[in-house]
PDB file of C-alpha atoms in Angstrom:
ATOM      1  CA  MET O   1     -13.704   8.352 -29.605  1.00 37.00           C
ATOM      2  CA  GLY O   2     -11.131   6.174 -31.502  1.00 38.00           C
ATOM      3  CA  ASN O   3      -8.465   8.564 -29.422  1.00 41.00           C
ATOM      4  CA  GLN O   4     -10.440   7.813 -26.592  1.00 44.00           C
ATOM      5  CA  ASN O   5      -9.937   4.252 -26.887  1.00 44.00           C
ATOM      6  CA  ALA O   6      -6.222   4.035 -27.882  1.00 46.00           C
ATOM      7  CA  LYS O   7      -5.840   5.731 -24.459  1.00 57.00           C
ATOM      8  CA  ASN O   8      -6.806   2.752 -23.015  1.00 61.00           C
ATOM      9  CA  ILE O   9      -4.489   0.456 -24.487  1.00 74.00           C
ATOM     10  CA  LEU O  10      -1.186  -0.060 -23.424  1.00 82.00           C
ATOM     11  CA  LYS O  11       1.693  -1.276 -26.037  1.00 88.00           C
ATOM     12  CA  ARG O  12       3.036  -4.444 -25.992  1.00 87.00           C
ATOM     13  CA  ASP O  13       6.700  -3.479 -24.971  1.00 90.00           C
ATOM     14  CA  GLN O  14       4.906  -1.589 -22.054  1.00 90.00           C
ATOM     15  CA  LEU O  15       3.437  -4.685 -21.227  1.00 90.00           C
ATOM     16  CA  LYS O  16       6.485  -6.621 -21.093  1.00 92.00           C
ATOM     17  CA  ASN O  17       8.297  -3.829 -19.101  1.00 93.00           C
ATOM     18  CA  PHE O  18       5.305  -3.969 -16.834  1.00 94.00           C
ATOM     19  CA  ALA O  19       5.317  -7.612 -16.450  1.00 94.00           C
ATOM     20  CA  LYS O  20       9.303  -7.982 -15.703  1.00 95.00           C
ATOM     21  CA  GLU O  21       8.920  -5.510 -12.634  1.00 94.00           C
ATOM     22  CA  THR O  22       5.734  -6.816 -11.249  1.00 95.00           C
ATOM     23  CA  HIS O  23       3.963 -10.279 -10.544  1.00 93.00           C
ATOM     24  CA  PHE O  24       1.329  -9.425 -13.380  1.00 94.00           C
ATOM     25  CA  ASP O  25       1.295 -11.525 -16.589  1.00 93.00           C
ATOM     26  CA  LEU O  26       0.282  -9.334 -19.857  1.00 93.00           C
ATOM     27  CA  GLU O  27      -3.310 -10.188 -19.772  1.00 92.00           C
ATOM     28  CA  GLU O  28      -3.675  -8.814 -15.986  1.00 93.00           C
ATOM     29  CA  ILE O  29      -1.681  -5.908 -16.523  1.00 94.00           C
ATOM     30  CA  GLN O  30      -4.205  -4.638 -19.333  1.00 93.00           C
ATOM     31  CA  LYS O  31      -7.202  -5.145 -17.121  1.00 93.00           C
ATOM     32  CA  LEU O  32      -5.359  -3.420 -14.468  1.00 93.00           C
ATOM     33  CA  TYR O  33      -4.584  -0.606 -16.721  1.00 95.00           C
ATOM     34  CA  GLU O  34      -8.345  -0.463 -17.688  1.00 94.00           C
ATOM     35  CA  GLN O  35      -9.166  -0.254 -13.700  1.00 93.00           C
ATOM     36  CA  PHE O  36      -6.727   2.385 -13.656  1.00 96.00           C
ATOM     37  CA  ARG O  37      -8.056   4.351 -16.228  1.00 96.00           C
ATOM     38  CA  ASN O  38     -11.443   3.859 -14.844  1.00 95.00           C
ATOM     39  CA  ILE O  39      -9.993   5.345 -11.103  1.00 95.00           C
ATOM     40  CA  SER O  40      -7.882   8.069 -12.690  1.00 95.00           C
ATOM     41  CA  SER O  41     -10.626   9.825 -14.616  1.00 94.00           C
ATOM     42  CA  SER O  42     -13.372   9.213 -11.512  1.00 92.00           C
ATOM     43  CA  ARG O  43     -12.970  13.008 -10.903  1.00 91.00           C
ATOM     44  CA  GLU O  44     -10.754  14.422 -13.549  1.00 90.00           C
ATOM     45  CA  ASP O  45      -9.186  12.755 -16.288  1.00 91.00           C
ATOM     46  CA  ASP O  46      -5.730  13.419 -16.131  1.00 92.00           C
ATOM     47  CA  GLY O  47      -4.196  10.294 -16.266  1.00 93.00           C
ATOM     48  CA  VAL O  48      -3.373   9.919 -12.451  1.00 96.00           C
ATOM     49  CA  ILE O  49      -4.589   8.793  -9.565  1.00 97.00           C
ATOM     50  CA  ASP O  50      -5.011  11.654  -6.983  1.00 95.00           C
ATOM     51  CA  LYS O  51      -5.578  11.390  -3.465  1.00 93.00           C
ATOM     52  CA  THR O  52      -9.483  11.837  -3.505  1.00 92.00           C
ATOM     53  CA  GLU O  53      -9.947   9.329  -6.244  1.00 94.00           C
ATOM     54  CA  PHE O  54      -7.541   6.990  -4.289  1.00 93.00           C
ATOM     55  CA  LYS O  55      -9.241   6.997  -1.031  1.00 90.00           C
ATOM     56  CA  GLU O  56     -12.828   6.938  -3.178  1.00 90.00           C
ATOM     57  CA  ALA O  57     -11.730   3.790  -5.387  1.00 90.00           C
ATOM     58  CA  LEU O  58     -10.600   1.974  -1.751  1.00 83.00           C
ATOM     59  CA  GLY O  59     -13.803   3.349  -0.103  1.00 81.00           C
ATOM     60  CA  LEU O  60     -11.855   5.123   2.909  1.00 75.00           C
ATOM     61  CA  LYS O  61     -12.094   7.595   4.830  1.00 72.00           C
ATOM     62  CA  ASP O  62      -9.740  10.730   4.846  1.00 69.00           C
ATOM     63  CA  SER O  63      -7.148   9.647   7.648  1.00 74.00           C
ATOM     64  CA  LEU O  64      -3.624   9.038   8.470  1.00 80.00           C
ATOM     65  CA  PHE O  65      -3.721   5.642   7.099  1.00 79.00           C
ATOM     66  CA  VAL O  66      -4.904   6.877   3.726  1.00 83.00           C
ATOM     67  CA  ASP O  67      -2.348   9.118   3.714  1.00 88.00           C
ATOM     68  CA  ARG O  68       0.469   6.454   4.455  1.00 88.00           C
ATOM     69  CA  MET O  69      -1.003   4.155   2.028  1.00 88.00           C
ATOM     70  CA  PHE O  70      -0.937   6.912  -0.741  1.00 93.00           C
ATOM     71  CA  SER O  71       2.297   8.496   0.113  1.00 93.00           C
ATOM     72  CA  LEU O  72       3.647   4.747  -0.572  1.00 91.00           C
ATOM     73  CA  PHE O  73       2.066   4.383  -3.391  1.00 94.00           C
ATOM     74  CA  ASP O  74       2.971   7.762  -4.794  1.00 96.00           C
ATOM     75  CA  GLU O  75       6.754   6.576  -5.101  1.00 94.00           C
ATOM     76  CA  ASP O  76       8.398   9.657  -6.637  1.00 95.00           C
ATOM     77  CA  GLY O  77       6.289  12.121  -4.279  1.00 93.00           C
ATOM     78  CA  ASP O  78       4.598  13.942  -6.973  1.00 96.00           C
ATOM     79  CA  GLY O  79       1.169  14.188  -5.156  1.00 96.00           C
ATOM     80  CA  SER O  80      -0.289  11.484  -7.871  1.00 97.00           C
ATOM     81  CA  ILE O  81      -0.015   8.016  -8.630  1.00 97.00           C
ATOM     82  CA  ASN O  82       0.859   6.970 -12.161  1.00 96.00           C
ATOM     83  CA  PHE O  83       0.417   3.500 -13.541  1.00 96.00           C
ATOM     84  CA  ARG O  84       3.811   2.234 -12.851  1.00 96.00           C
ATOM     85  CA  GLU O  85       3.462   3.410  -9.058  1.00 96.00           C
ATOM     86  CA  PHE O  86      -0.129   1.745  -9.146  1.00 96.00           C
ATOM     87  CA  ILE O  87       0.739  -1.627 -10.504  1.00 95.00           C
ATOM     88  CA  CYS O  88       4.002  -1.879  -8.650  1.00 95.00           C
ATOM     89  CA  GLY O  89       1.833  -1.105  -5.454  1.00 92.00           C
ATOM     90  CA  LEU O  90      -0.835  -3.734  -6.313  1.00 92.00           C
ATOM     91  CA  SER O  91       1.671  -6.362  -7.114  1.00 93.00           C
ATOM     92  CA  VAL O  92       3.174  -6.206  -3.517  1.00 91.00           C
ATOM     93  CA  PHE O  93      -0.787  -7.135  -2.470  1.00 86.00           C
ATOM     94  CA  CYS O  94      -1.164  -9.488  -5.004  1.00 85.00           C
ATOM     95  CA  GLU O  95      -1.168 -13.360  -4.275  1.00 86.00           C
ATOM     96  CA  LYS O  96       2.524 -13.880  -5.898  1.00 89.00           C
ATOM     97  CA  GLY O  97       4.021 -10.863  -3.785  1.00 88.00           C
ATOM     98  CA  THR O  98       6.168 -12.401  -1.345  1.00 89.00           C
ATOM     99  CA  ILE O  99       6.440 -12.111   2.346  1.00 90.00           C
ATOM    100  CA  ASP O 100       9.448 -10.293   2.298  1.00 92.00           C
ATOM    101  CA  GLU O 101       7.718  -7.535  -0.146  1.00 92.00           C
ATOM    102  CA  LYS O 102       4.690  -7.220   2.219  1.00 91.00           C
ATOM    103  CA  LEU O 103       6.783  -6.983   4.895  1.00 93.00           C
ATOM    104  CA  LYS O 104       8.941  -4.144   3.721  1.00 94.00           C
ATOM    105  CA  PHE O 105       5.953  -2.444   2.428  1.00 91.00           C
ATOM    106  CA  SER O 106       4.099  -2.850   5.939  1.00 91.00           C
ATOM    107  CA  PHE O 107       7.054  -1.482   7.910  1.00 95.00           C
ATOM    108  CA  ARG O 108       7.241   1.581   5.708  1.00 93.00           C
ATOM    109  CA  ILE O 109       3.401   2.595   6.524  1.00 89.00           C
ATOM    110  CA  TYR O 110       4.505   2.634  10.018  1.00 91.00           C
ATOM    111  CA  ASP O 111       8.021   4.405   9.703  1.00 94.00           C
ATOM    112  CA  PHE O 112       6.833   7.966   8.932  1.00 91.00           C
ATOM    113  CA  ASP O 113       9.969   9.731   9.188  1.00 93.00           C
ATOM    114  CA  LYS O 114      11.840   7.157   6.921  1.00 92.00           C
ATOM    115  CA  ASP O 115      14.472   6.511   9.632  1.00 96.00           C
ATOM    116  CA  GLY O 116      14.487   3.056   9.161  1.00 96.00           C
ATOM    117  CA  CYS O 117      12.834   2.508  12.507  1.00 97.00           C
ATOM    118  CA  ILE O 118       9.254   2.652  14.070  1.00 97.00           C
ATOM    119  CA  SER O 119       9.165   4.600  17.466  1.00 97.00           C
ATOM    120  CA  LYS O 120       6.305   4.144  19.741  1.00 96.00           C
ATOM    121  CA  GLU O 121       4.912   7.975  18.682  1.00 95.00           C
ATOM    122  CA  GLU O 122       4.538   6.439  14.754  1.00 94.00           C
ATOM    123  CA  LEU O 123       2.948   3.362  16.047  1.00 93.00           C
ATOM    124  CA  TYR O 124       0.517   4.656  18.273  1.00 92.00           C
ATOM    125  CA  LYS O 125      -0.641   7.343  15.533  1.00 90.00           C
ATOM    126  CA  LEU O 126      -1.295   4.703  12.934  1.00 85.00           C
ATOM    127  CA  LEU O 127      -2.970   2.342  15.414  1.00 84.00           C
ATOM    128  CA  GLU O 128      -5.281   5.097  16.243  1.00 84.00           C
ATOM    129  CA  ALA O 129      -5.346   5.826  12.375  1.00 79.00           C
ATOM    130  CA  SER O 130      -6.663   2.459  11.691  1.00 76.00           C
ATOM    131  CA  LEU O 131      -9.139   2.219  14.460  1.00 75.00           C
ATOM    132  CA  VAL O 132     -10.552   5.522  13.220  1.00 69.00           C
ATOM    133  CA  GLU O 133     -10.612   4.232   9.768  1.00 65.00           C
ATOM    134  CA  ASN O 134     -12.621   1.012  11.007  1.00 64.00           C
ATOM    135  CA  SER O 135     -14.756   3.068  13.238  1.00 63.00           C
ATOM    136  CA  LEU O 136     -13.509   1.122  16.122  1.00 70.00           C
ATOM    137  CA  GLY O 137     -13.152   3.195  19.751  1.00 72.00           C
ATOM    138  CA  ILE O 138     -10.990   1.972  22.226  1.00 79.00           C
ATOM    139  CA  PRO O 139      -9.906   3.963  25.430  1.00 83.00           C
ATOM    140  CA  GLN O 140      -6.684   6.266  25.105  1.00 86.00           C
ATOM    141  CA  GLU O 141      -5.012   3.966  27.908  1.00 90.00           C
ATOM    142  CA  GLN O 142      -5.945   0.491  26.175  1.00 89.00           C
ATOM    143  CA  LEU O 143      -4.235   2.030  22.917  1.00 88.00           C
ATOM    144  CA  THR O 144      -1.525   2.986  25.134  1.00 93.00           C
ATOM    145  CA  SER O 145      -1.132  -0.577  26.455  1.00 93.00           C
ATOM    146  CA  LEU O 146      -1.247  -1.991  23.089  1.00 90.00           C
ATOM    147  CA  VAL O 147       1.840  -0.003  21.871  1.00 94.00           C
ATOM    148  CA  ASP O 148       3.694  -0.674  25.309  1.00 95.00           C
ATOM    149  CA  ALA O 149       2.936  -4.195  24.767  1.00 95.00           C
ATOM    150  CA  THR O 150       4.019  -4.306  21.002  1.00 94.00           C
ATOM    151  CA  PHE O 151       7.295  -2.685  21.953  1.00 96.00           C
ATOM    152  CA  ALA O 152       7.818  -4.896  25.067  1.00 96.00           C
ATOM    153  CA  GLU O 153       7.760  -7.665  22.757  1.00 96.00           C
ATOM    154  CA  ALA O 154       9.519  -6.486  19.568  1.00 96.00           C
ATOM    155  CA  ASP O 155      11.934  -3.945  20.679  1.00 97.00           C
ATOM    156  CA  THR O 156      14.554  -6.856  21.590  1.00 96.00           C
ATOM    157  CA  ASP O 157      17.530  -4.088  21.776  1.00 96.00           C
ATOM    158  CA  GLY O 158      15.813  -1.931  24.087  1.00 95.00           C
ATOM    159  CA  ASP O 159      16.656   1.148  22.146  1.00 97.00           C
ATOM    160  CA  GLY O 160      13.120   2.537  22.038  1.00 96.00           C
ATOM    161  CA  LYS O 161      12.613   1.400  18.171  1.00 97.00           C
ATOM    162  CA  ILE O 162      11.542  -1.342  16.606  1.00 97.00           C
ATOM    163  CA  SER O 163      14.105  -2.094  13.616  1.00 97.00           C
ATOM    164  CA  PHE O 164      13.101  -3.537  10.623  1.00 97.00           C
ATOM    165  CA  GLU O 165      14.387  -6.806  11.806  1.00 97.00           C
ATOM    166  CA  GLU O 166      12.677  -6.647  14.784  1.00 97.00           C
ATOM    167  CA  TYR O 167       9.697  -5.968  12.814  1.00 96.00           C
ATOM    168  CA  ARG O 168      10.220  -9.239  10.848  1.00 96.00           C
ATOM    169  CA  VAL O 169      10.363 -11.292  14.045  1.00 96.00           C
ATOM    170  CA  LEU O 170       7.536  -9.880  15.021  1.00 95.00           C
ATOM    171  CA  VAL O 171       5.615 -10.609  12.408  1.00 93.00           C
ATOM    172  CA  THR O 172       6.886 -14.090  11.696  1.00 92.00           C
ATOM    173  CA  LYS O 173       5.512 -14.853  15.500  1.00 93.00           C
ATOM    174  CA  HIS O 174       2.088 -13.072  14.726  1.00 89.00           C
ATOM    175  CA  PRO O 175       1.515 -13.814  10.715  1.00 85.00           C
ATOM    176  CA  THR O 176      -2.310 -12.176  11.194  1.00 83.00           C
ATOM    177  CA  MET O 177      -0.351  -8.918  11.234  1.00 80.00           C
ATOM    178  CA  ILE O 178      -0.016  -9.129   7.245  1.00 80.00           C
ATOM    179  CA  ASN O 179      -2.542 -11.030   6.571  1.00 73.00           C
ATOM    180  CA  ASN O 180      -4.741  -8.318   5.302  1.00 69.00           C
ATOM    181  CA  MET O 181      -1.711  -7.546   2.664  1.00 66.00           C
ATOM    182  CA  THR O 182      -3.175  -9.910   0.449  1.00 66.00           C
ATOM    183  CA  ILE O 183      -5.731  -9.486  -2.146  1.00 64.00           C
ATOM    184  CA  SER O 184      -7.405 -11.570  -5.115  1.00 61.00           C
ATOM    185  CA  THR O 185      -6.277 -10.201  -8.377  1.00 59.00           C
ATOM    186  CA  ALA O 186      -7.876 -12.717 -10.329  1.00 57.00           C
ATOM    187  CA  ILE O 187      -8.872 -11.354 -13.764  1.00 52.00           C
ATOM    188  CA  LYS O 188     -12.132 -12.695 -15.326  1.00 49.00           C
ATOM    189  CA  LYS O 189     -11.005 -13.824 -18.891  1.00 45.00           C
TER     190      LYS O 189
END
């Protein structure tokens, strides 16, 4: 029992390092570690969050959206999310996360092939997955029109792709695009 309790406590130097790397204070990090331990042990108590645990913790369905979110949290690509990856990912979404961090993260959601641009195909795939995730059905023609309209507005250099700078301008014009990228991380004291 004492050994299990020790697994749920981070050392002071670990807390300080995580605080330097994120927007969280020491107490928030400890509380997030407890939450991480709950999620990472929900299927198998292995100290990491796998895709199934991630999906279930967020209450999401299997989808391309879940795959993209998971892959962005899983920075080292090993198929699991360790605590550092967990809090660094959450740090972007907290109230103290900067607009620039949110822009970069949201851009990476769309940029499947990591080429620094969003193609029409990438935008279409993710919008379609988001609609499925939210049980919203719109006709394929409407989805295609939405993608075309987005590109007509955002692809200012006409190269058939949306660069990060073009994306930044688009989001600046339509800030609601990243409104869902801020979550409350208030910790009850």
